[in-house]
Coordinates of C-alpha atoms in Angstrom, one line a residue:
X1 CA 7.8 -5.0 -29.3
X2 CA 11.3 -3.3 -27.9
X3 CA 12.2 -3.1 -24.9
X4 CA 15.2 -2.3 -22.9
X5 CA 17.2 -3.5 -19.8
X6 CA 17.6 -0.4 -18.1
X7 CA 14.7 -0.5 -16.6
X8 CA 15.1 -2.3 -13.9
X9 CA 12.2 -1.4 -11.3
X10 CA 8.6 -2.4 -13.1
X11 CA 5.4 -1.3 -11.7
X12 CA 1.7 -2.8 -12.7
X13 CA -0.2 -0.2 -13.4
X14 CA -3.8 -0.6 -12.2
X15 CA -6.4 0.7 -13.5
X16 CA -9.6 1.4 -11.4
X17 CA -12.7 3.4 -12.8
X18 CA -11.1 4.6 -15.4
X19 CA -7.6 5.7 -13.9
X20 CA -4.4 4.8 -12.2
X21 CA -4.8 3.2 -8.8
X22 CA -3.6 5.6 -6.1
X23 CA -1.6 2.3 -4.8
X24 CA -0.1 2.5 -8.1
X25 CA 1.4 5.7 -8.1
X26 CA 2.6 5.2 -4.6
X27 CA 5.0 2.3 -5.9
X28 CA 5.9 4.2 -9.3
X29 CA 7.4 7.0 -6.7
X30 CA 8.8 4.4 -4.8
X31 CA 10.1 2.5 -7.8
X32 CA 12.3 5.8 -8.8
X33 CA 14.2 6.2 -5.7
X34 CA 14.9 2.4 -6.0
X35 CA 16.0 2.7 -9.6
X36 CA 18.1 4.9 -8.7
X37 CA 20.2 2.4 -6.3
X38 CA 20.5 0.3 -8.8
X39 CA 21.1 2.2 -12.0
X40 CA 18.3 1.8 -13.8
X41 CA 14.9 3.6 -15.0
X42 CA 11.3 2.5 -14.6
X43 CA 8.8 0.9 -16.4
X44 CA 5.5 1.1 -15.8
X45 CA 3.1 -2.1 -17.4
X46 CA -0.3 -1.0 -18.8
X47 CA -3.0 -3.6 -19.9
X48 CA -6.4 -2.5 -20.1
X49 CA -8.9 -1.1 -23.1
X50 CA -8.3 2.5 -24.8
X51 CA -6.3 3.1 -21.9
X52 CA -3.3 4.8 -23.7
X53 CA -4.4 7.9 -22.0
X54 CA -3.2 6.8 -19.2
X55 CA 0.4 6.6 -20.1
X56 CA 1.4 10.6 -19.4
X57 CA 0.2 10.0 -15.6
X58 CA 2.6 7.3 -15.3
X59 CA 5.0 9.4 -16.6
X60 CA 4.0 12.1 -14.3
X61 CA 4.4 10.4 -11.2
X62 CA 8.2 8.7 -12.3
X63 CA 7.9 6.0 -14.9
X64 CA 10.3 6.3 -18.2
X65 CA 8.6 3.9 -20.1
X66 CA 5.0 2.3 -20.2
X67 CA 4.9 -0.9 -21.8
X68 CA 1.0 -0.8 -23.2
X69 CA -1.0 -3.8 -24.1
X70 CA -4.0 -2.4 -25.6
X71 CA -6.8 -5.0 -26.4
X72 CA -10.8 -4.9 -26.1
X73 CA -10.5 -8.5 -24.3
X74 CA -8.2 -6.6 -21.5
X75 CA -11.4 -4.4 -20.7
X76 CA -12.1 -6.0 -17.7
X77 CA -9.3 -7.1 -15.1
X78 CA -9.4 -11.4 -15.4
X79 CA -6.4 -13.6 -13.8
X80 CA -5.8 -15.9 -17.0
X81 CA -5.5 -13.0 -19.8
X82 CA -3.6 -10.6 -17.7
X83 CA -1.1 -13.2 -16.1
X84 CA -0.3 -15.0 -19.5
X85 CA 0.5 -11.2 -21.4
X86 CA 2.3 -10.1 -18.0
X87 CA 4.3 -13.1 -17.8
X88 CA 5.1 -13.3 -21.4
X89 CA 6.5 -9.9 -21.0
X90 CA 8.7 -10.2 -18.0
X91 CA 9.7 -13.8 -19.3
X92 CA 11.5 -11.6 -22.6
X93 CA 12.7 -8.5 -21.0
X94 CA 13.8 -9.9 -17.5
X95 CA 13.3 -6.9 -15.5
X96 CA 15.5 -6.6 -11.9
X97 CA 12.2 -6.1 -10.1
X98 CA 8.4 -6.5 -10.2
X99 CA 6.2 -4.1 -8.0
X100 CA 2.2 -4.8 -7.4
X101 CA -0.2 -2.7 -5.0
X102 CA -1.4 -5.4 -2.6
X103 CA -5.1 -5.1 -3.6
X104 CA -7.4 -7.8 -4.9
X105 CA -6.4 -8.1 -8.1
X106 CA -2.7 -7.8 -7.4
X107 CA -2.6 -10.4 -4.6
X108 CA -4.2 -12.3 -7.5
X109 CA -2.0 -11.6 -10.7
X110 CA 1.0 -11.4 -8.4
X111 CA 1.5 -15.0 -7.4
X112 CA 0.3 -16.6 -11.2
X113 CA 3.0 -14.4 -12.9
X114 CA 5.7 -14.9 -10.2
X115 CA 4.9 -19.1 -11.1
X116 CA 4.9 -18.4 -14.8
X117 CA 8.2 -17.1 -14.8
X118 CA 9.4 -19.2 -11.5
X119 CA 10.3 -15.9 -9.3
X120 CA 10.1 -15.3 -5.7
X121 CA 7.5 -13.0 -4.3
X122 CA 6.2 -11.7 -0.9
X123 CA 3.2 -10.5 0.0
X124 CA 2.0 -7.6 1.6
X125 CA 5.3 -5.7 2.2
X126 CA 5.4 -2.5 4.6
X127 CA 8.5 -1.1 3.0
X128 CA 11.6 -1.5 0.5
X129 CA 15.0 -0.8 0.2
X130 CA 18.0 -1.9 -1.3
X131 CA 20.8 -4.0 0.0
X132 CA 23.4 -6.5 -0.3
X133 CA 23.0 -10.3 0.9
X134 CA 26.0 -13.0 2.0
X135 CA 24.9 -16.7 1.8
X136 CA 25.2 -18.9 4.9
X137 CA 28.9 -19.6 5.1
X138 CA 30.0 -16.7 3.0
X139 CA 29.8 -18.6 -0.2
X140 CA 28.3 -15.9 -2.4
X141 CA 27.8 -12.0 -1.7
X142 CA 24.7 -10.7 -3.3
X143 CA 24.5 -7.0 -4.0
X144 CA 21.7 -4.5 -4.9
X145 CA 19.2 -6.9 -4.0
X146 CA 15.6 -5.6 -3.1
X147 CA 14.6 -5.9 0.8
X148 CA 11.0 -6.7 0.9
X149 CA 9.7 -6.3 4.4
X150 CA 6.4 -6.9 5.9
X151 CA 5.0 -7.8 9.0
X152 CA 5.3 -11.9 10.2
X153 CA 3.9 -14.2 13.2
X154 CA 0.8 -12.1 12.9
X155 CA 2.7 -8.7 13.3
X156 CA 5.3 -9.8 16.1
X157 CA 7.6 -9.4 14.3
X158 CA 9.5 -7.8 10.7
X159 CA 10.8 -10.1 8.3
X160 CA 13.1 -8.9 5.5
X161 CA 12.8 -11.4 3.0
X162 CA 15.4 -11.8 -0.3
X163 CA 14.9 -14.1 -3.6
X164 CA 18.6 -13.4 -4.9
X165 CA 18.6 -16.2 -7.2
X166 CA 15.4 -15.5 -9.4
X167 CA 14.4 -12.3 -11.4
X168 CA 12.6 -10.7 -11.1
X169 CA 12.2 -9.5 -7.7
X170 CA 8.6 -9.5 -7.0
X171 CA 6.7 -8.0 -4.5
X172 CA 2.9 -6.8 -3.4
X173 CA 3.0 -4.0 -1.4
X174 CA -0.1 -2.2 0.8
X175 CA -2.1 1.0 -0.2
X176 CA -0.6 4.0 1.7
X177 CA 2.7 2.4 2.8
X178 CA 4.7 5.1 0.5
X179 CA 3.1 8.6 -0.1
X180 CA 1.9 9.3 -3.4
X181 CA 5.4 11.2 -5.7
X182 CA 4.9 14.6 -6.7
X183 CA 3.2 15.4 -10.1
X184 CA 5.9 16.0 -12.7
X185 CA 3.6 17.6 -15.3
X186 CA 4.6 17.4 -19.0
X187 CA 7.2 15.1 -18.1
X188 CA 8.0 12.6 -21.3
X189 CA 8.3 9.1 -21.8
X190 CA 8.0 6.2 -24.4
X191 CA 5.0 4.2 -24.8
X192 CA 6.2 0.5 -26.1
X193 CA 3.1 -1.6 -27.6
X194 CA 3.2 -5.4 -26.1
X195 CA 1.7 -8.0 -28.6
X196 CA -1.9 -9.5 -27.2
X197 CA -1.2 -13.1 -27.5
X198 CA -3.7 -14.8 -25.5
X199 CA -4.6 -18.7 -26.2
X200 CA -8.1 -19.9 -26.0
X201 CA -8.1 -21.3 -22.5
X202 CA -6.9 -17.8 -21.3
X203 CA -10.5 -16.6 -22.0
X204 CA -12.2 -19.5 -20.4
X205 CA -13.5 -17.0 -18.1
X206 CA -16.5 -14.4 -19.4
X207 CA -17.2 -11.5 -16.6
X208 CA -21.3 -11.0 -16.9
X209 CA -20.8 -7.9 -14.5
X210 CA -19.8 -5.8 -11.6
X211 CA -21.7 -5.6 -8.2
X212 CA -19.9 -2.6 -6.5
X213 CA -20.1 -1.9 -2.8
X214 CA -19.4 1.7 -1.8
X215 CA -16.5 1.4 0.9
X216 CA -17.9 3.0 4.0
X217 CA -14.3 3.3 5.9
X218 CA -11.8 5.9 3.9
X219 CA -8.8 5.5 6.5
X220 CA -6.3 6.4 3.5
X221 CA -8.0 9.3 2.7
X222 CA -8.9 11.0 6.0
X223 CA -7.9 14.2 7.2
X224 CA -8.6 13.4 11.0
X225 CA -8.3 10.2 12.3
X226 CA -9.7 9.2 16.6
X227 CA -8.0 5.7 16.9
X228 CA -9.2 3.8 19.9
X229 CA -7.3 1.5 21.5
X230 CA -7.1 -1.6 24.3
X231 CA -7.1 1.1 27.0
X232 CA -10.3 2.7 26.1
X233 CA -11.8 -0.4 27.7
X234 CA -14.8 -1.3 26.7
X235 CA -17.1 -1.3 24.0
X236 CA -19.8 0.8 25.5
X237 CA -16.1 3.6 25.9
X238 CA -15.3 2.9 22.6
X239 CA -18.5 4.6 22.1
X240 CA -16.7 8.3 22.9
X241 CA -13.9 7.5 20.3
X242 CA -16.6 7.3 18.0
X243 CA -18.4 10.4 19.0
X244 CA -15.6 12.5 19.0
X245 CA -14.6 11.5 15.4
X246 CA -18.1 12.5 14.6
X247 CA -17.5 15.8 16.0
X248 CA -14.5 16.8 14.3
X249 CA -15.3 15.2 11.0
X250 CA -13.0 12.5 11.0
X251 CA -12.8 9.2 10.6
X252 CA -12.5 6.5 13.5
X253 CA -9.6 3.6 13.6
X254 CA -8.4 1.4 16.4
X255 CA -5.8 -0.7 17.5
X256 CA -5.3 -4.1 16.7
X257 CA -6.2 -5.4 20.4
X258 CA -9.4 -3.1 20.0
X259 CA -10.2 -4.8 16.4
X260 CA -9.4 -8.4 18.5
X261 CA -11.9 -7.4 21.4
X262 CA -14.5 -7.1 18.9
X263 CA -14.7 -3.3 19.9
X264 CA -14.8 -2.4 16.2
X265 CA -15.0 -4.2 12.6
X266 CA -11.4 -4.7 11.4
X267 CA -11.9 -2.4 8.4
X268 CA -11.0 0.0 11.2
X269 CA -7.6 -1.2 11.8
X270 CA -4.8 0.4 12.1
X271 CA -0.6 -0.6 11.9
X272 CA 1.5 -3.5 9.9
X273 CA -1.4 -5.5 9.9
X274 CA -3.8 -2.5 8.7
X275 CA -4.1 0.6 7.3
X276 CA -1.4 2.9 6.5
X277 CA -2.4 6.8 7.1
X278 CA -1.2 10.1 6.9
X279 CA -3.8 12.4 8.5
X280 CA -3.4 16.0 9.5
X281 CA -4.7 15.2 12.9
X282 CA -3.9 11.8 14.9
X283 CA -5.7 11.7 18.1
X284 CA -4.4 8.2 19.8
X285 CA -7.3 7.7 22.7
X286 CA -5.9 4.7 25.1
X287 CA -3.3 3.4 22.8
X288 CA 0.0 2.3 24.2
X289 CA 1.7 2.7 21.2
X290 CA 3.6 -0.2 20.0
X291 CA 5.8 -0.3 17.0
X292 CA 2.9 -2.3 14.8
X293 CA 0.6 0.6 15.1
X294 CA 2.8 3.1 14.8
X295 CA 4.2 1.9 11.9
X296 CA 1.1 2.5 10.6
X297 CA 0.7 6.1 12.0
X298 CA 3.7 8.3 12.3
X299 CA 3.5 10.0 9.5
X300 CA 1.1 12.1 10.9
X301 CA 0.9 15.6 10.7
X302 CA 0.2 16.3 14.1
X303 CA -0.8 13.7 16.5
X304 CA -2.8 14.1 20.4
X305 CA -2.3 11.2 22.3
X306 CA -4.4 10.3 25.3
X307 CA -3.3 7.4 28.0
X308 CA -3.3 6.9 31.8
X309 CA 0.5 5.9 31.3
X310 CA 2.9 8.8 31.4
X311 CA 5.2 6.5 30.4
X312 CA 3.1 4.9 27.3
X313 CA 5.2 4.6 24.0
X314 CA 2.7 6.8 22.4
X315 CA 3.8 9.7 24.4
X316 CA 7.9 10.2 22.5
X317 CA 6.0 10.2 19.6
X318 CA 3.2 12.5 20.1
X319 CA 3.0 16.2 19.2
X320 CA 0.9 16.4 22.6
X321 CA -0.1 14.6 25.1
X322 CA -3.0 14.2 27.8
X323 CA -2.5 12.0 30.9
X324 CA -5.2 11.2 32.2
X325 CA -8.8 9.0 31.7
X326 CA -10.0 9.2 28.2
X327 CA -13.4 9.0 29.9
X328 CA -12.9 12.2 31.1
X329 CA -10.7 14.1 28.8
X330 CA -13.1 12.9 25.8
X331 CA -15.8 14.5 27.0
X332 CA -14.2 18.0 27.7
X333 CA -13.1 18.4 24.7
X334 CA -16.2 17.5 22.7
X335 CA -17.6 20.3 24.8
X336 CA -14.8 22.8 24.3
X337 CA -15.0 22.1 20.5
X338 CA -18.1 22.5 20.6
X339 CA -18.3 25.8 22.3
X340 CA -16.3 27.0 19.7
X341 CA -18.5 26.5 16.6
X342 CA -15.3 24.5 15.8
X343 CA -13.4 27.6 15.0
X344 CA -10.0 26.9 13.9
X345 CA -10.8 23.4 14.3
X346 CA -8.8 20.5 12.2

């Protein structure tokens, strides 16, 4: 294997049913704007079974290199294999940073690799940047270090968190905190084979088989989104939010005060301690708008908000705005959307 230490920004390629996890091509579009701070390229890691065929989409979305481990006992994503060829990997080529979507298997590789090669790591980060560090006292100045943020105190408050002292860098981040890069098609790239060198207790672990749920709630993915929050009021209110999604096709999210009340499973959730979404259409029905929620929200195309407050957050960062009782309003304009047949609807 040959690698190289200009690329500084690595990204774990995950692959689910049969391709690259969307989360992953989030962070290898986030990992080339980084790279790019620091004067480096990116690397993309690839472990998996006749997966090579995967390598051009990295490339695609902003990695220069794929390092490929291609083995028929990497079919199946398993903590022991995958951390020991990971962090044999990192432990030889050193790389600035280390980038993993924040999904079940990378809140589980993340933290054995990160103790395999005695590296710092946080967890569920809401953003990234770049950025320099002075110790307490103004003993040492750090620079170019990676600022991994994410919500703390049960989303009271942002943390940006530094590990200057250990590389790499490593970090999980959420689905649908960055938006996915632009295609590059045909872009090029070197593929680098990584040695399978697993020892038997690696494979102590056999998986017999898969039991897949369907997921019922596709926040990331939805066009509309009717979010309900602590000033809808009730559960039996929470009701409308529901039946106006219904209406317009879209998808129903709350608050986290509506999730807390029990209004609505926490699937449903939206903000720093949520889901991330981008939707063409936000409607915000009895949410105050505080800066957890709509950190998960303001990227939206076009957002309605509806509060009694004239004076609600929501409202200086709403396309539009009703003020007035969602009880009410609701209602109206199922009926008016109705009347229309939904003609130039969302």
């Amino acid at each position: 294997m040959s690698s190289t230490a200009s690329d500084k920004v690595w990204v774990f390629l995950e692959v689910r049913d049969g391709g690259l996890a969307s989360v992953s091509l989030e962070l290898l579009g986030k990992a080339r704007s980084l790279a790019q701070e620091v004067g480096g390229g990116v690397a993309g890691v690839l472990l998996g079974a006749d997966v090579s065929a995967l390598a051009p989409v990295a490339f695609a979305a902003g990695a220069d290199r794929v390092y490929l481990a291609d083995d028929p006992r990497l079919a199946e994503y398993a903590s022991l294999p995958y951390a020991r060829v990971i962090g044999n990997l990192v432990a030889a080529s050193t790389p600035e940073i280390l980038l993993l979507g924040a999904t079940p298997a990378g809140r589980d590789l993340a933290p054995r690799v990160a103790s395999a090669v005695t590296a710092g790591l946080t967890a569920d980060c809401t953003d990234l940047q770049i950025g320099d560090h002075v110790e307490a006292g103004g003993s040492r100045e750090y620079k170019d270090l990676l600022y991994q943020i994410r919500p703390a105190f049960g989303g009271n408050i942002i943390a940006t968190i530094v590990t200057p002292r250990h590389r790499p860098q490593m970090a999980t981040v959420r689905p649908g905190v960055f938006p996915p890069p632009a295609q590059e098609v045909g872009r090029r790239g070197e593929v680098i084979s990584v040695p399978v060198e697993l020892r038997g207790e690696d494979l102590v672990v056999e998986v017999l088989s898969r039991e897949r749920e369907e997921c019922l709630v596709d926040l990331a993915g939805a066009r509309v989104v009717v979010a309900g929050g602590a000033g809808v009021g009730s559960p039996e209110a929470f009701a409308l939010v529901r039946e106006f999604a219904e209406v317009l096709g879209g998808v129903v999210g709350a608050t986290r005060a509506a999730v807390d009340a029990g209004w609505i499973p926490r699937e449903h959730q939206i903000g720093q301690t949520g889901v991330t979404v981008r939707p063409k259409l936000y409607i915000a029905a009895g949410v105050s708008g505080s800066v957890q929620h709509c950190a998960g929200m303001s990227d939206s195309a076009r957002i309605l908000a509806i509060n009694t407050d004239p004076d609600a957050p929501i409202f200086s960062l709403a396309h539009y705005g009703i003020v007035g009782d969602l009880k009410e309003i609701i209602p109206k304009l199922i009926k008016a959307y109705r009347a229309t047949g939904g003609d130039g609807g969302p």
